[in-house]
mmCIF file of C-alpha atoms and ligand atoms in Angstrom:
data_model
loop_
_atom_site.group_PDB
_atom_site.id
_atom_site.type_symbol
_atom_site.label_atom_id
_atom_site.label_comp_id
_atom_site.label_asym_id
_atom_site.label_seq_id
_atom_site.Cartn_x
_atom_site.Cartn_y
_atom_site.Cartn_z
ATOM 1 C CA UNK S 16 0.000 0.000 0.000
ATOM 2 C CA UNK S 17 1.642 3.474 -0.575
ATOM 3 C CA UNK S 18 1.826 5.653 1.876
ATOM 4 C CA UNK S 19 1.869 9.556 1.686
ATOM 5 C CA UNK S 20 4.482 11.432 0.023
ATOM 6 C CA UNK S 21 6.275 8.035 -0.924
ATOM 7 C CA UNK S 22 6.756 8.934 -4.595
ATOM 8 C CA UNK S 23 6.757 11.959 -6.615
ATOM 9 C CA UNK S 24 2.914 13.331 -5.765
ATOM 10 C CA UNK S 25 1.234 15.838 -7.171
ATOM 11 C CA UNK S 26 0.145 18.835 -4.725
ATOM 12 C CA UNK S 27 -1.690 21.953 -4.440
ATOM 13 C CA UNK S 28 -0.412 24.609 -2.172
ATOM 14 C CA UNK S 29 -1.981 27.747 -1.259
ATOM 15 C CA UNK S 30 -0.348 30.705 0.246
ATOM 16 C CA UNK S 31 2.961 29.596 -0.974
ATOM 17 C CA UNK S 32 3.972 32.885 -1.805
ATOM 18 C CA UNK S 33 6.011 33.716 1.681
ATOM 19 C CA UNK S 34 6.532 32.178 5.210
ATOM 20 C CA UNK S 35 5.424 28.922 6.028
ATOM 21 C CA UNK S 36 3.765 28.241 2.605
ATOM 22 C CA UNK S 37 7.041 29.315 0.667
ATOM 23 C CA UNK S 38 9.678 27.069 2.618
ATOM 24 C CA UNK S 39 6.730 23.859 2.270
ATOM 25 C CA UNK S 40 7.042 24.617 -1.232
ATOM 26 C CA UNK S 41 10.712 24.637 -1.296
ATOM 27 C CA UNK S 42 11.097 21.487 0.992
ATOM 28 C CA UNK S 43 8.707 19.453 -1.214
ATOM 29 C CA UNK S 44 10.135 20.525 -4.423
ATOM 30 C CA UNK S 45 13.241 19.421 -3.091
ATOM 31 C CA UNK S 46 11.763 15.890 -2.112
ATOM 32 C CA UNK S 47 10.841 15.805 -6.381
ATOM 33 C CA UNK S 48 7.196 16.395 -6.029
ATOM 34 C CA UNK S 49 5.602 18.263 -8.552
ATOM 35 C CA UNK S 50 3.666 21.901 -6.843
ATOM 36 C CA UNK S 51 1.071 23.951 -7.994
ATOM 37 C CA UNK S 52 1.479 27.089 -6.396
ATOM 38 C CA UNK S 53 -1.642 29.917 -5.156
ATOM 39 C CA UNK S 54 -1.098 33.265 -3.959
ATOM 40 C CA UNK S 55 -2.430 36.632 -5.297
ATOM 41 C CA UNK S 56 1.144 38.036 -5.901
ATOM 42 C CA UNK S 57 1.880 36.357 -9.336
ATOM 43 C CA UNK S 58 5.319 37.651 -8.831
ATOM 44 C CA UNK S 59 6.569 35.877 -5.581
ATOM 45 C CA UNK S 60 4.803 32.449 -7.362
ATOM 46 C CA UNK S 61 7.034 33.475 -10.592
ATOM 47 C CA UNK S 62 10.041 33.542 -8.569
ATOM 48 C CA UNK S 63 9.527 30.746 -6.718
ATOM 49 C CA UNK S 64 8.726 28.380 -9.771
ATOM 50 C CA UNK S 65 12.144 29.116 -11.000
ATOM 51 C CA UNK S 66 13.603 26.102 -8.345
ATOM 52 C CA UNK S 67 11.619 23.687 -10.684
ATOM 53 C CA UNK S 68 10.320 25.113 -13.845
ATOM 54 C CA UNK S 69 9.718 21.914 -14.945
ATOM 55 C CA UNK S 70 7.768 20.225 -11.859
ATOM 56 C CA UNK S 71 6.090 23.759 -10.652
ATOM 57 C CA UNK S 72 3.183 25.508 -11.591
ATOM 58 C CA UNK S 73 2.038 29.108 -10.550
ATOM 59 C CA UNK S 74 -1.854 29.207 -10.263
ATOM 60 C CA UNK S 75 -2.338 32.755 -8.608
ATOM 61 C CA UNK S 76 -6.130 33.620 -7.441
ATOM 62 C CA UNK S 77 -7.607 34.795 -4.399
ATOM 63 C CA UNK S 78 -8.402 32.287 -2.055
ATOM 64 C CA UNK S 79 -11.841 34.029 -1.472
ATOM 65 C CA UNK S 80 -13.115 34.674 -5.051
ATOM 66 C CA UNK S 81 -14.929 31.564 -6.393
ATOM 67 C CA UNK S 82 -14.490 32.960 -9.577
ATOM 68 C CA UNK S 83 -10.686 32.928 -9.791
ATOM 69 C CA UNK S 84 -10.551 29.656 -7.618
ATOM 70 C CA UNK S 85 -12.886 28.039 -10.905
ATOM 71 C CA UNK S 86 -10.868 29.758 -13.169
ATOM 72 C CA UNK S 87 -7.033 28.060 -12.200
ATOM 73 C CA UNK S 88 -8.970 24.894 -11.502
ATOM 74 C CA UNK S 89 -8.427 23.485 -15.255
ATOM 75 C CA UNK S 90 -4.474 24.380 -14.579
ATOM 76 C CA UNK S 91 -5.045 21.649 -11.419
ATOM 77 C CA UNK S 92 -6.961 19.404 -13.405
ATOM 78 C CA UNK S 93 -4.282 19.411 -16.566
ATOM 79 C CA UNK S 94 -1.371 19.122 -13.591
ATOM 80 C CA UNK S 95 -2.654 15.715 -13.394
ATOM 81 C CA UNK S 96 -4.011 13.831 -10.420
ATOM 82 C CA UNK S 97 -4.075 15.139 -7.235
ATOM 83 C CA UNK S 98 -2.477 13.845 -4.364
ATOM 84 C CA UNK S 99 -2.529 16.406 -1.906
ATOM 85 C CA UNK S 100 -4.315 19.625 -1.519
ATOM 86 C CA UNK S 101 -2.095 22.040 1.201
ATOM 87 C CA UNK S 102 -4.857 25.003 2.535
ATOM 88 C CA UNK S 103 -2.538 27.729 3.852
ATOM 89 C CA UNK S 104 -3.127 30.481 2.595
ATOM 90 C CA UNK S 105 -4.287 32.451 5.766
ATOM 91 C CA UNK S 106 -4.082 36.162 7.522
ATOM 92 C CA UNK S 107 -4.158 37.340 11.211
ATOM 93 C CA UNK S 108 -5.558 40.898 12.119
ATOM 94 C CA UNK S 109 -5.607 41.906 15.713
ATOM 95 C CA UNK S 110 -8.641 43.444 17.186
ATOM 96 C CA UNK S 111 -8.165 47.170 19.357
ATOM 97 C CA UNK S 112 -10.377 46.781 22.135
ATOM 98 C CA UNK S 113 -10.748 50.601 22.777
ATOM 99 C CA UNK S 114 -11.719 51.075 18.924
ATOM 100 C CA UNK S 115 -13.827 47.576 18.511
ATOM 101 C CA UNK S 116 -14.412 47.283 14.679
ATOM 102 C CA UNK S 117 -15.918 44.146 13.436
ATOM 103 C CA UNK S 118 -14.759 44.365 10.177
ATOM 104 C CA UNK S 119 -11.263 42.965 12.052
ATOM 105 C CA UNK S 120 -13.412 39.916 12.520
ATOM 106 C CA UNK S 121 -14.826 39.769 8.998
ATOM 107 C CA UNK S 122 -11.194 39.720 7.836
ATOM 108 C CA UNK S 123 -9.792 36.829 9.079
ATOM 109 C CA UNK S 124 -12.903 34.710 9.503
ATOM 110 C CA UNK S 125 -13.319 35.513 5.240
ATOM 111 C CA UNK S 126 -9.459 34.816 4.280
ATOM 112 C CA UNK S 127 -9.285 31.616 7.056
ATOM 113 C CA UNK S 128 -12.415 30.163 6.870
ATOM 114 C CA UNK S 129 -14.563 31.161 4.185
ATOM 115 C CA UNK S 130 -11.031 31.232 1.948
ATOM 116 C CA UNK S 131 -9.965 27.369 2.336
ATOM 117 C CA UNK S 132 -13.944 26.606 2.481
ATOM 118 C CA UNK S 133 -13.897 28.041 -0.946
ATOM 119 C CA UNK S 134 -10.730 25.888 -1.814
ATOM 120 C CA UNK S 135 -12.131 22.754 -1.251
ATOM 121 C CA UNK S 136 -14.913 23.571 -4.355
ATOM 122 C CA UNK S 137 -12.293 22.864 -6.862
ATOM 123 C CA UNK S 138 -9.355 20.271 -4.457
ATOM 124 C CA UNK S 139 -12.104 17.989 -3.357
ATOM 125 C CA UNK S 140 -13.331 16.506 -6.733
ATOM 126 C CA UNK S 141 -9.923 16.296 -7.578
ATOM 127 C CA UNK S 142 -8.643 14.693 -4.404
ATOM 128 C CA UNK S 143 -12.017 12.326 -4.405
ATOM 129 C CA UNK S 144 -10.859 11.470 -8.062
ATOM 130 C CA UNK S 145 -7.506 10.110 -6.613
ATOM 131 C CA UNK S 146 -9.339 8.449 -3.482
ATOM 132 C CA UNK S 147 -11.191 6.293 -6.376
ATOM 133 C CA UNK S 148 -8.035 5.015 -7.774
ATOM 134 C CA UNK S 149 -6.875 3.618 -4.489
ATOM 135 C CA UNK S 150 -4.372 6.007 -4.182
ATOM 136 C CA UNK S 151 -3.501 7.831 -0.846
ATOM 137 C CA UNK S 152 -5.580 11.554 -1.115
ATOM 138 C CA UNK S 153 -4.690 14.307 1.692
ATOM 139 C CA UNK S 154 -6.519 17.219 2.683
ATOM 140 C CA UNK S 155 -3.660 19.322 5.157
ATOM 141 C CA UNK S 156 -5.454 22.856 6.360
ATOM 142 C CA UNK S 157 -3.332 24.782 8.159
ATOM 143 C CA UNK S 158 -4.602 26.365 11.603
ATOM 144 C CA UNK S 159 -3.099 27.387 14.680
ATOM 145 C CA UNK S 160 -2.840 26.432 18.152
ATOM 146 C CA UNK S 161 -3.893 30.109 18.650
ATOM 147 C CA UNK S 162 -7.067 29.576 20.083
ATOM 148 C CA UNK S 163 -6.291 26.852 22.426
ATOM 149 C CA UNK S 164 -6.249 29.744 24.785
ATOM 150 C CA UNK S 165 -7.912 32.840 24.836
ATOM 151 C CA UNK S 166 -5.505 36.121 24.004
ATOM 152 C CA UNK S 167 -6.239 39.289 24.083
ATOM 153 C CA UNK S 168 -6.629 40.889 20.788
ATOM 154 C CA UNK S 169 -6.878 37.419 19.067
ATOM 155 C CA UNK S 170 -10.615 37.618 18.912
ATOM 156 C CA UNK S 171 -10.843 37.444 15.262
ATOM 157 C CA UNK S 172 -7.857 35.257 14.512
ATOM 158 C CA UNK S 173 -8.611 33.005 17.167
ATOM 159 C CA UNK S 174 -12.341 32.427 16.109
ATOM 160 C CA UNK S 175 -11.111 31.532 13.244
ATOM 161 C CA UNK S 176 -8.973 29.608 13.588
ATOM 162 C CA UNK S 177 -11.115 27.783 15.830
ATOM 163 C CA UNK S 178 -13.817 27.447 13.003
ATOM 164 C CA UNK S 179 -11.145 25.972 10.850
ATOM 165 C CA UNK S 180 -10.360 23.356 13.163
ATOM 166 C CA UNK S 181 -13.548 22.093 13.735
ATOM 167 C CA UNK S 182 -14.555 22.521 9.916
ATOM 168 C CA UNK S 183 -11.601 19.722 9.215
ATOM 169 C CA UNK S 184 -12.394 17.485 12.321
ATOM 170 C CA UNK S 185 -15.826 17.498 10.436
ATOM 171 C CA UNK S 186 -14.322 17.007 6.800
ATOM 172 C CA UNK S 187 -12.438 14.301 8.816
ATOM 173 C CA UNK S 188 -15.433 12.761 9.785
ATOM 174 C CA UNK S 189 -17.243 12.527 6.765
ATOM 175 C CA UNK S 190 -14.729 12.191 3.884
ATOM 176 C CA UNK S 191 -12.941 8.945 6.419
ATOM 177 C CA UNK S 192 -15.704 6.551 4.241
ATOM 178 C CA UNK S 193 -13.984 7.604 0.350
ATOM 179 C CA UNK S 194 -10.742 7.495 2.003
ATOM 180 C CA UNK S 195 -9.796 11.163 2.200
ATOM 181 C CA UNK S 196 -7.416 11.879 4.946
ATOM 182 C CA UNK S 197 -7.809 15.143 6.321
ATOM 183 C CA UNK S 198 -4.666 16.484 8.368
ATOM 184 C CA UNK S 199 -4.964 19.585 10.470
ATOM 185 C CA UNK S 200 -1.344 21.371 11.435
ATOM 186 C CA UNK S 201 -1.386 23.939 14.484
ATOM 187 C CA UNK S 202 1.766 25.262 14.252
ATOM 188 C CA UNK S 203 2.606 28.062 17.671
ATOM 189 C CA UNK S 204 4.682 31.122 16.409
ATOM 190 C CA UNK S 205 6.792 30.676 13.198
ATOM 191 C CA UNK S 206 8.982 33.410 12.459
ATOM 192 C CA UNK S 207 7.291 35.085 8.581
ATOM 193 C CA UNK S 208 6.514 38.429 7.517
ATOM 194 C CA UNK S 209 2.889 37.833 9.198
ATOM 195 C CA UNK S 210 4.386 37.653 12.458
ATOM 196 C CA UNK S 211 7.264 40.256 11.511
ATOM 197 C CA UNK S 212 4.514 42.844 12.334
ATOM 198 C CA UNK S 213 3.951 41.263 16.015
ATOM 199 C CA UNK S 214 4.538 43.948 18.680
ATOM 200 C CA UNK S 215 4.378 41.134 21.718
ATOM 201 C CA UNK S 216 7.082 38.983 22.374
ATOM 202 C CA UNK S 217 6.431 35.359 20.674
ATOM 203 C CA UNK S 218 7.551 32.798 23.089
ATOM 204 C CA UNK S 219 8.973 29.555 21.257
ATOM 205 C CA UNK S 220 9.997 31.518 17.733
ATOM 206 C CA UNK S 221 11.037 28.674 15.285
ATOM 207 C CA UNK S 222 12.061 29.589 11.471
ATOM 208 C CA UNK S 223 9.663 29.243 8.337
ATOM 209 C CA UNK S 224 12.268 26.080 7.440
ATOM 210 C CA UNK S 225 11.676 24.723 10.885
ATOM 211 C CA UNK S 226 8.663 24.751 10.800
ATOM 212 C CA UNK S 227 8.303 23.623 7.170
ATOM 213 C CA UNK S 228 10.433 20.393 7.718
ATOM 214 C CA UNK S 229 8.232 19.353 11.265
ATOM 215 C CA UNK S 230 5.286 20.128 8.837
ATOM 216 C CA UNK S 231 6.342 17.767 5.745
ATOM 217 C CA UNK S 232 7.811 15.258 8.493
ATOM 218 C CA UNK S 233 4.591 14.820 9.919
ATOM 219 C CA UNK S 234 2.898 14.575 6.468
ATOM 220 C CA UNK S 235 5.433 11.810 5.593
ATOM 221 C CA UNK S 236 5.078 9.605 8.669
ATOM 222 C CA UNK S 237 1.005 9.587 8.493
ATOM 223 C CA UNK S 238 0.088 11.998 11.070
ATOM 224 C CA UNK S 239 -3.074 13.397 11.164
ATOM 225 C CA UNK S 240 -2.698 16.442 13.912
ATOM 226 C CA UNK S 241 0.984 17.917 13.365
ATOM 227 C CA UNK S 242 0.893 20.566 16.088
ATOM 228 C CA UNK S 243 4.648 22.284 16.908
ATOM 229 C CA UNK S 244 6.735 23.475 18.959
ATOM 230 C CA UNK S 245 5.680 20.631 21.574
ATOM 231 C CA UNK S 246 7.420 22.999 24.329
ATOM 232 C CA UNK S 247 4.655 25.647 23.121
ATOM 233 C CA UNK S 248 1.850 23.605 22.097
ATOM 234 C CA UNK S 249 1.685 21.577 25.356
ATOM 235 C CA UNK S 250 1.733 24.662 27.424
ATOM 236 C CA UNK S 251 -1.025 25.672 26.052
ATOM 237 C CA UNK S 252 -2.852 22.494 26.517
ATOM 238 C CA UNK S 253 -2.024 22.419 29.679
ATOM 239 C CA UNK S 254 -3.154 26.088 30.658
ATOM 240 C CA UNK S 255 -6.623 24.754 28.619
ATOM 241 C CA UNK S 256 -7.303 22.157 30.800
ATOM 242 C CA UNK S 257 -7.313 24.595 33.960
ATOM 243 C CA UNK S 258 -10.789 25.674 35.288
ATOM 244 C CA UNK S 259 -12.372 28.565 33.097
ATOM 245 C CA UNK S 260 -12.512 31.013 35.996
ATOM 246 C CA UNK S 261 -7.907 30.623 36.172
ATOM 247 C CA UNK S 262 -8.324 30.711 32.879
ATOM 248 C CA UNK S 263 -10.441 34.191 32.528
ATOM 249 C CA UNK S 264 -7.997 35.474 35.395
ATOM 250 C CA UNK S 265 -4.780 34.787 33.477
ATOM 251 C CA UNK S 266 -6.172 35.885 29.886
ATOM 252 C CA UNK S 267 -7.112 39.013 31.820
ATOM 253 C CA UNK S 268 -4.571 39.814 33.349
ATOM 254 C CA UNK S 269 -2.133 38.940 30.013
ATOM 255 C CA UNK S 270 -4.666 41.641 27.945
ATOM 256 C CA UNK S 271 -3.957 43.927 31.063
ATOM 257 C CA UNK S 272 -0.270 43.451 31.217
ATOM 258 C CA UNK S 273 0.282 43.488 26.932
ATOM 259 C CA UNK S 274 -2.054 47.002 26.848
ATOM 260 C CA UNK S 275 0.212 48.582 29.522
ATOM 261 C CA UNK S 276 3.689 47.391 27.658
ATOM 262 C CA UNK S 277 1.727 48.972 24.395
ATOM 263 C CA UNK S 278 1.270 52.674 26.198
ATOM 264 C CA UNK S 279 4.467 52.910 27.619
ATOM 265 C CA UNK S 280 6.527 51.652 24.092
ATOM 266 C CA UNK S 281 3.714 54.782 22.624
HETATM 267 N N1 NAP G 30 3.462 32.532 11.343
HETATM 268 C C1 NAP G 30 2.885 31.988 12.417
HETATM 269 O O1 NAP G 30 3.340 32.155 13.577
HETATM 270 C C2 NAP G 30 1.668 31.121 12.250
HETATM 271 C C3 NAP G 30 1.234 30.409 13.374
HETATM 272 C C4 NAP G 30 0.110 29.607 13.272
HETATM 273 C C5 NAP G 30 -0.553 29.507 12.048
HETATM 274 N N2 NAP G 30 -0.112 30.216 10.974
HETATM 275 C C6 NAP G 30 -0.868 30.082 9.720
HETATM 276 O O2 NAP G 30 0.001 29.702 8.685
HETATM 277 C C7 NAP G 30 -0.489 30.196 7.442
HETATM 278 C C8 NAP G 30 0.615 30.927 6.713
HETATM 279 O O3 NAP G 30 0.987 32.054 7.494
HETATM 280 P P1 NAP G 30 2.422 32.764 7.387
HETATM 281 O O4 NAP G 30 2.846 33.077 8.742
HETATM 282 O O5 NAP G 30 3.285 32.006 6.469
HETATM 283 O O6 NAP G 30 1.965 34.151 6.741
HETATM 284 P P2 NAP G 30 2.465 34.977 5.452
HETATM 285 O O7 NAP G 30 3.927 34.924 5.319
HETATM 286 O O8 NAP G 30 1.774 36.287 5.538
HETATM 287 O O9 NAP G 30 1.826 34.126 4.263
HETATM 288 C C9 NAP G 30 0.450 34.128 4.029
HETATM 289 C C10 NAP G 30 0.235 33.523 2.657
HETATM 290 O O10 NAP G 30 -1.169 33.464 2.419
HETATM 291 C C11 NAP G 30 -1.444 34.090 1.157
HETATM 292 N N3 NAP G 30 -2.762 34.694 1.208
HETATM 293 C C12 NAP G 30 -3.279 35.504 2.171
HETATM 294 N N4 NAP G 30 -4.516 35.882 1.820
HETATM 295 C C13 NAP G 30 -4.779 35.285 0.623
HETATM 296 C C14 NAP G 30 -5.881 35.304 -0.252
HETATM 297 N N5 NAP G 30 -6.995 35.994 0.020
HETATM 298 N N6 NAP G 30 -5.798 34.594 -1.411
HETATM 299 C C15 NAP G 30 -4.687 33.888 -1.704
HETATM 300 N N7 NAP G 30 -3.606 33.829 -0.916
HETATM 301 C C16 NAP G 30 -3.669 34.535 0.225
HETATM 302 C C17 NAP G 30 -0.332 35.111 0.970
HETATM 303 O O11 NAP G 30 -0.107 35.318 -0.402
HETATM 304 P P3 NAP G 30 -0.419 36.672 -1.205
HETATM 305 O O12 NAP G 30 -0.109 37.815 -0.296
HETATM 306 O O13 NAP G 30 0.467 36.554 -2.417
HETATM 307 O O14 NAP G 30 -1.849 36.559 -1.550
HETATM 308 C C18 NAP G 30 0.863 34.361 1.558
HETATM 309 O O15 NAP G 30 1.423 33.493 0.594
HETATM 310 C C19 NAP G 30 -1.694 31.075 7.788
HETATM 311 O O16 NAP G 30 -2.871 30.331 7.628
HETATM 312 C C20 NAP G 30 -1.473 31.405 9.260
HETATM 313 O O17 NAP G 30 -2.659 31.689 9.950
HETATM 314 C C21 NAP G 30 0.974 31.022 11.053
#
């Protein structure tokens, strides 16, 4: 039986224009699989095709537009079958409590959620296509542990993420029957320009490469849940399993502590 990522595969990435997407791309390319590439700057996807012009294709489209998702999905189709769809195209905003504006929420729940929703119009025929031919057929979306705890300013990102994760433990459920494995990584803080704009200390930092070689590790040895740094992620889970009201106390007094380091740096 072959198992994932054994021989050359065919895969769809999204976001694989910078950070974590970009050095996936790069560290699967260099395995010999053959990448189609989504991002809205055609540019970055030009450049980054140039490692493998033969075994890379750039597809660029925004992940939210059905439209432009229908329109690269003939360059999937002619790719030839897919093996492995890679949802990671993604966004964080953070919320300013003193000037609450929902359209901070709208943001990231459209890009995260509604985004790799949208994805899966065109990946899962293909994907389902591959399932039928007995071959292995992955679904990865990309979350974050984010959420596993409640931060301050995170309100938007955070739901989302938390959507996400419970949108692919539901894919999970239902595509298990056709054979459809559907992996969900929840990486903590990987250093890309996303994060380059963080004004908080990120405990647990790891490089884009890091984090890109845990990530096609994981995909490689079967796993379904590839969540990383462990020192990170199992803090959190740890400070999750406390009682809410420790939990509230903490959060609060983290939102308290970040908004006071925020004035005096102002
Ligand atoms: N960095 C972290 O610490 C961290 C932690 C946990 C989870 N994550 C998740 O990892 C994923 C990648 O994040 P990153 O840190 O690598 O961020 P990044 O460097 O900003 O990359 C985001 C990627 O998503 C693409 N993208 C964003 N909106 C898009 C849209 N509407 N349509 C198509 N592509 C879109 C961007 O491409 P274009 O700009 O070319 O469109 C870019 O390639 C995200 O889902 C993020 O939430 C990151």
């Amino acid at each position: 039986m072959n198992r994932r990522l054994d021989s050359a595969s065919n895969i769809w990435i999204t976001g694989a224009s910078s950070g974590i997407g970009e050095a996936v791309t790069r560290e699967l390319v260099q395995q010999g699989h053959r990448l189609v590439i989504t991002g809205r700057r055609r540019d970055a996807l030009d450049q980054l095709c140039t490692h493998a012009p033969d075994r890379m294709k750039a597809a660029p489209a925004d992940t939210t537009d059905r439209e432009a998702l229908q329109a690269i999905s003939a360059e999937l189709e002619a790719f030839g079958n897919l093996d492995m769809a890679i949802l990671n195209a993604g966004t964080c905003e953070y919320l300013e409590i003193a000037e609450y504006d929902s359209s901070i929420i709208d943001h990231n729940v459209t890009t995260n959620v509604v985004g790799t929703a949208r994805c899966l119009d065109i990946a899962l025929p293909a994907l389902r296509r591959t399932a039928r031919q007995g071959r292995p057929a992955t679904l990865v979306i990309v979350s974050s542990s984010a959420w596993w705890f409640p931060f301050g300013r995170a309100e938007g990102y955070g739901a989302s993420k938390a959507a996400l994760t419970y949108f692919a433990h539901a894919l999970r459920a239902d595509l298990a029957a056709e054979g459809i494995d559907v992996v969900v990584v929840s990486p903590g803080f990987v250093k890309t320009p996303l994060t380059d704009r963080n004004d908080f200390p990120m405990p647990f930092l790891v490089s884009a490469d890091d984090a890109a070689q845990r990530i096609v590790s994981g995909l490689r040895n079967g796993k379904r849940e590839i969540a990383f740094p462990k020192r990170f992620t199992w803090t959190l889970r740890l400070l999750g399993a406390l009682p809410q009201v420790i939990i509230d106390r903490m959060a609060a007094s983290m939102s308290r502590q970040s908004r006071k380091e925020q004035e005096s740096s102002e």
